[in-house]
Amino acid sequence: QVQLVESGGGLVQPGGSLRLSCAASGFTFSSYAMSWYRQAPGKEREWVATVTATTAGANTNYVDSVKGRFTISRDNAKNTVYLQMNSLKPEDTAVYYCNALGRVLMTTRNYWGQGTQVTVSS
């Protein structure tokens, strides 16, 4: 059974930092691209960052609004993807979701976690 379990969210002051974790199980983690998305109240879900599959070089990409502040990384030994968030702003407030995207036997597999709340406020 596939599971993606996020943790690490919470309340932080502007300028602060948080590290989100997403523990994965039930699939071949290293073969999947792992991403973070977020959804603020009243807004659509937004892509934040991706680290490609290890077989594809584990390259990283970010939405412009978080470049230089957020870092995505993966630890295949722990089946975990991280999102280090620094210099947080109130506009970063959202529910953050972990996503796994891969292909198995010519079929695209797309998995989501349940989300973790990040609130940036003084």
PDB file of C-alpha atoms in Angstrom:
ATOM      1  CA  GLN A   1       0.000   0.000   0.000  1.00  0.00           C
ATOM      2  CA  VAL A   2       1.376   3.369  -1.045  1.00  0.00           C
ATOM      3  CA  GLN A   3       1.762   5.971   1.661  1.00  0.00           C
ATOM      4  CA  LEU A   4       3.158   9.483   1.690  1.00  0.00           C
ATOM      5  CA  VAL A   5       3.241  10.988   5.167  1.00  0.00           C
ATOM      6  CA  GLU A   6       4.183  14.649   5.565  1.00  0.00           C
ATOM      7  CA  SER A   7       5.433  16.192   8.776  1.00  0.00           C
ATOM      8  CA  GLY A   8       7.214  19.294  10.000  1.00  0.00           C
ATOM      9  CA  GLY A   9       4.589  21.955   9.437  1.00  0.00           C
ATOM     10  CA  GLY A  10       3.632  24.517  12.033  1.00  0.00           C
ATOM     11  CA  LEU A  11       3.495  28.167  12.956  1.00  0.00           C
ATOM     12  CA  VAL A  12       6.585  30.286  12.306  1.00  0.00           C
ATOM     13  CA  GLN A  13       7.314  34.009  12.305  1.00  0.00           C
ATOM     14  CA  PRO A  14       8.221  35.825   9.090  1.00  0.00           C
ATOM     15  CA  GLY A  15      11.893  35.289   8.322  1.00  0.00           C
ATOM     16  CA  GLY A  16      11.931  31.959  10.103  1.00  0.00           C
ATOM     17  CA  SER A  17      12.616  28.459   8.842  1.00  0.00           C
ATOM     18  CA  LEU A  18      10.905  25.094   8.719  1.00  0.00           C
ATOM     19  CA  ARG A  19      11.856  21.733   7.301  1.00  0.00           C
ATOM     20  CA  LEU A  20       9.110  19.540   5.899  1.00  0.00           C
ATOM     21  CA  SER A  21       9.568  15.799   5.545  1.00  0.00           C
ATOM     22  CA  CYS A  22       7.648  13.276   3.468  1.00  0.00           C
ATOM     23  CA  ALA A  23       8.146   9.614   4.322  1.00  0.00           C
ATOM     24  CA  ALA A  24       7.239   7.302   1.446  1.00  0.00           C
ATOM     25  CA  SER A  25       6.423   3.609   1.351  1.00  0.00           C
ATOM     26  CA  GLY A  26       4.853   1.063  -0.950  1.00  0.00           C
ATOM     27  CA  PHE A  27       6.700   1.942  -4.158  1.00  0.00           C
ATOM     28  CA  THR A  28      10.242   2.149  -5.522  1.00  0.00           C
ATOM     29  CA  PHE A  29      11.062   5.583  -4.146  1.00  0.00           C
ATOM     30  CA  SER A  30      14.295   6.193  -6.074  1.00  0.00           C
ATOM     31  CA  SER A  31      12.492   5.736  -9.411  1.00  0.00           C
ATOM     32  CA  TYR A  32       9.942   8.455  -8.787  1.00  0.00           C
ATOM     33  CA  ALA A  33      10.123  12.207  -9.179  1.00  0.00           C
ATOM     34  CA  MET A  34       9.192  13.770  -5.859  1.00  0.00           C
ATOM     35  CA  SER A  35       7.540  17.146  -5.578  1.00  0.00           C
ATOM     36  CA  TRP A  36       6.051  19.566  -3.110  1.00  0.00           C
ATOM     37  CA  TYR A  37       2.878  21.483  -3.865  1.00  0.00           C
ATOM     38  CA  ARG A  38       0.973  23.948  -1.739  1.00  0.00           C
ATOM     39  CA  GLN A  39      -2.549  25.283  -1.512  1.00  0.00           C
ATOM     40  CA  ALA A  40      -3.447  28.513   0.207  1.00  0.00           C
ATOM     41  CA  PRO A  41      -7.027  29.225   1.351  1.00  0.00           C
ATOM     42  CA  GLY A  42      -9.210  30.127  -1.601  1.00  0.00           C
ATOM     43  CA  LYS A  43      -6.486  29.390  -4.138  1.00  0.00           C
ATOM     44  CA  GLU A  44      -5.635  26.532  -6.462  1.00  0.00           C
ATOM     45  CA  ARG A  45      -2.931  24.043  -5.634  1.00  0.00           C
ATOM     46  CA  GLU A  46       0.463  25.354  -6.762  1.00  0.00           C
ATOM     47  CA  TRP A  47       3.595  23.447  -7.673  1.00  0.00           C
ATOM     48  CA  VAL A  48       6.543  24.454  -5.463  1.00  0.00           C
ATOM     49  CA  ALA A  49       9.536  22.205  -6.179  1.00  0.00           C
ATOM     50  CA  THR A  50      10.605  18.915  -7.734  1.00  0.00           C
ATOM     51  CA  VAL A  51      13.559  16.591  -7.422  1.00  0.00           C
ATOM     52  CA  THR A  52      13.683  14.125 -10.295  1.00  0.00           C
ATOM     53  CA  ALA A  53      14.196  10.399  -9.936  1.00  0.00           C
ATOM     54  CA  THR A  54      17.681   9.315  -8.996  1.00  0.00           C
ATOM     55  CA  THR A  55      17.917   7.528 -12.343  1.00  0.00           C
ATOM     56  CA  ALA A  56      17.230  10.890 -13.994  1.00  0.00           C
ATOM     57  CA  GLY A  57      19.944  12.667 -12.086  1.00  0.00           C
ATOM     58  CA  ALA A  58      18.005  13.911  -9.053  1.00  0.00           C
ATOM     59  CA  ASN A  59      17.784  17.373 -10.597  1.00  0.00           C
ATOM     60  CA  THR A  60      15.873  20.095  -8.800  1.00  0.00           C
ATOM     61  CA  ASN A  61      13.480  22.772  -9.997  1.00  0.00           C
ATOM     62  CA  TYR A  62      11.574  25.495  -8.156  1.00  0.00           C
ATOM     63  CA  VAL A  63       8.781  27.948  -8.721  1.00  0.00           C
ATOM     64  CA  ASP A  64      10.238  31.429  -9.056  1.00  0.00           C
ATOM     65  CA  SER A  65       8.671  32.682  -5.824  1.00  0.00           C
ATOM     66  CA  VAL A  66      10.711  30.279  -3.670  1.00  0.00           C
ATOM     67  CA  LYS A  67      14.022  30.199  -5.553  1.00  0.00           C
ATOM     68  CA  GLY A  68      16.911  30.966  -3.238  1.00  0.00           C
ATOM     69  CA  ARG A  69      14.775  30.370  -0.139  1.00  0.00           C
ATOM     70  CA  PHE A  70      13.589  26.743  -0.407  1.00  0.00           C
ATOM     71  CA  THR A  71      15.641  23.609  -1.009  1.00  0.00           C
ATOM     72  CA  ILE A  72      14.227  20.220  -1.973  1.00  0.00           C
ATOM     73  CA  SER A  73      16.280  17.094  -1.360  1.00  0.00           C
ATOM     74  CA  ARG A  74      15.807  13.349  -1.229  1.00  0.00           C
ATOM     75  CA  ASP A  75      17.304  10.550   0.856  1.00  0.00           C
ATOM     76  CA  ASN A  76      16.732   7.277  -0.939  1.00  0.00           C
ATOM     77  CA  ALA A  77      18.080   5.266   1.979  1.00  0.00           C
ATOM     78  CA  LYS A  78      15.268   6.660   4.131  1.00  0.00           C
ATOM     79  CA  ASN A  79      12.641   6.905   1.368  1.00  0.00           C
ATOM     80  CA  THR A  80      12.152  10.508   2.379  1.00  0.00           C
ATOM     81  CA  VAL A  81      11.975  13.826   0.588  1.00  0.00           C
ATOM     82  CA  TYR A  82      12.559  17.113   2.371  1.00  0.00           C
ATOM     83  CA  LEU A  83      11.708  20.740   1.809  1.00  0.00           C
ATOM     84  CA  GLN A  84      13.934  23.168   3.696  1.00  0.00           C
ATOM     85  CA  MET A  85      12.168  26.507   3.836  1.00  0.00           C
ATOM     86  CA  ASN A  86      14.114  29.605   4.876  1.00  0.00           C
ATOM     87  CA  SER A  87      13.251  33.298   4.974  1.00  0.00           C
ATOM     88  CA  LEU A  88       9.588  32.412   5.179  1.00  0.00           C
ATOM     89  CA  LYS A  89       7.001  35.012   4.214  1.00  0.00           C
ATOM     90  CA  PRO A  90       3.312  35.311   5.111  1.00  0.00           C
ATOM     91  CA  GLU A  91       2.469  34.454   1.505  1.00  0.00           C
ATOM     92  CA  ASP A  92       4.087  31.034   2.030  1.00  0.00           C
ATOM     93  CA  THR A  93       1.177  30.149   4.326  1.00  0.00           C
ATOM     94  CA  ALA A  94      -0.552  27.091   2.875  1.00  0.00           C
ATOM     95  CA  VAL A  95      -1.126  23.392   3.212  1.00  0.00           C
ATOM     96  CA  TYR A  96       1.930  21.687   1.746  1.00  0.00           C
ATOM     97  CA  TYR A  97       1.486  18.388  -0.081  1.00  0.00           C
ATOM     98  CA  CYS A  98       4.016  15.760  -1.077  1.00  0.00           C
ATOM     99  CA  ASN A  99       3.672  14.149  -4.511  1.00  0.00           C
ATOM    100  CA  ALA A 100       5.277  11.120  -6.159  1.00  0.00           C
ATOM    101  CA  LEU A 101       5.186  10.714  -9.936  1.00  0.00           C
ATOM    102  CA  GLY A 102       6.538   7.745 -11.853  1.00  0.00           C
ATOM    103  CA  ARG A 103       5.865   5.167 -14.516  1.00  0.00           C
ATOM    104  CA  VAL A 104       5.407   1.480 -13.905  1.00  0.00           C
ATOM    105  CA  LEU A 105       4.818  -0.907 -16.803  1.00  0.00           C
ATOM    106  CA  MET A 106       3.905   1.959 -19.165  1.00  0.00           C
ATOM    107  CA  THR A 107       1.396   3.307 -16.625  1.00  0.00           C
ATOM    108  CA  THR A 108       1.764   6.669 -14.920  1.00  0.00           C
ATOM    109  CA  ARG A 109       1.505   6.499 -11.151  1.00  0.00           C
ATOM    110  CA  ASN A 110       0.709   9.663  -9.228  1.00  0.00           C
ATOM    111  CA  TYR A 111       0.482   9.646  -5.439  1.00  0.00           C
ATOM    112  CA  TRP A 112      -0.343  12.362  -2.891  1.00  0.00           C
ATOM    113  CA  GLY A 113       0.146  12.820   0.808  1.00  0.00           C
ATOM    114  CA  GLN A 114      -2.470  14.224   3.172  1.00  0.00           C
ATOM    115  CA  GLY A 115      -0.770  17.586   3.603  1.00  0.00           C
ATOM    116  CA  THR A 116       0.803  19.550   6.424  1.00  0.00           C
ATOM    117  CA  GLN A 117      -0.139  23.094   7.424  1.00  0.00           C
ATOM    118  CA  VAL A 118       2.466  25.849   7.319  1.00  0.00           C
ATOM    119  CA  THR A 119       1.472  29.200   8.803  1.00  0.00           C
ATOM    120  CA  VAL A 120       3.787  32.200   8.621  1.00  0.00           C
ATOM    121  CA  SER A 121       2.580  34.929  10.926  1.00  0.00           C
ATOM    122  CA  SER A 122       3.788  37.280  13.625  1.00  0.00           C
TER     123      SER A 122
END
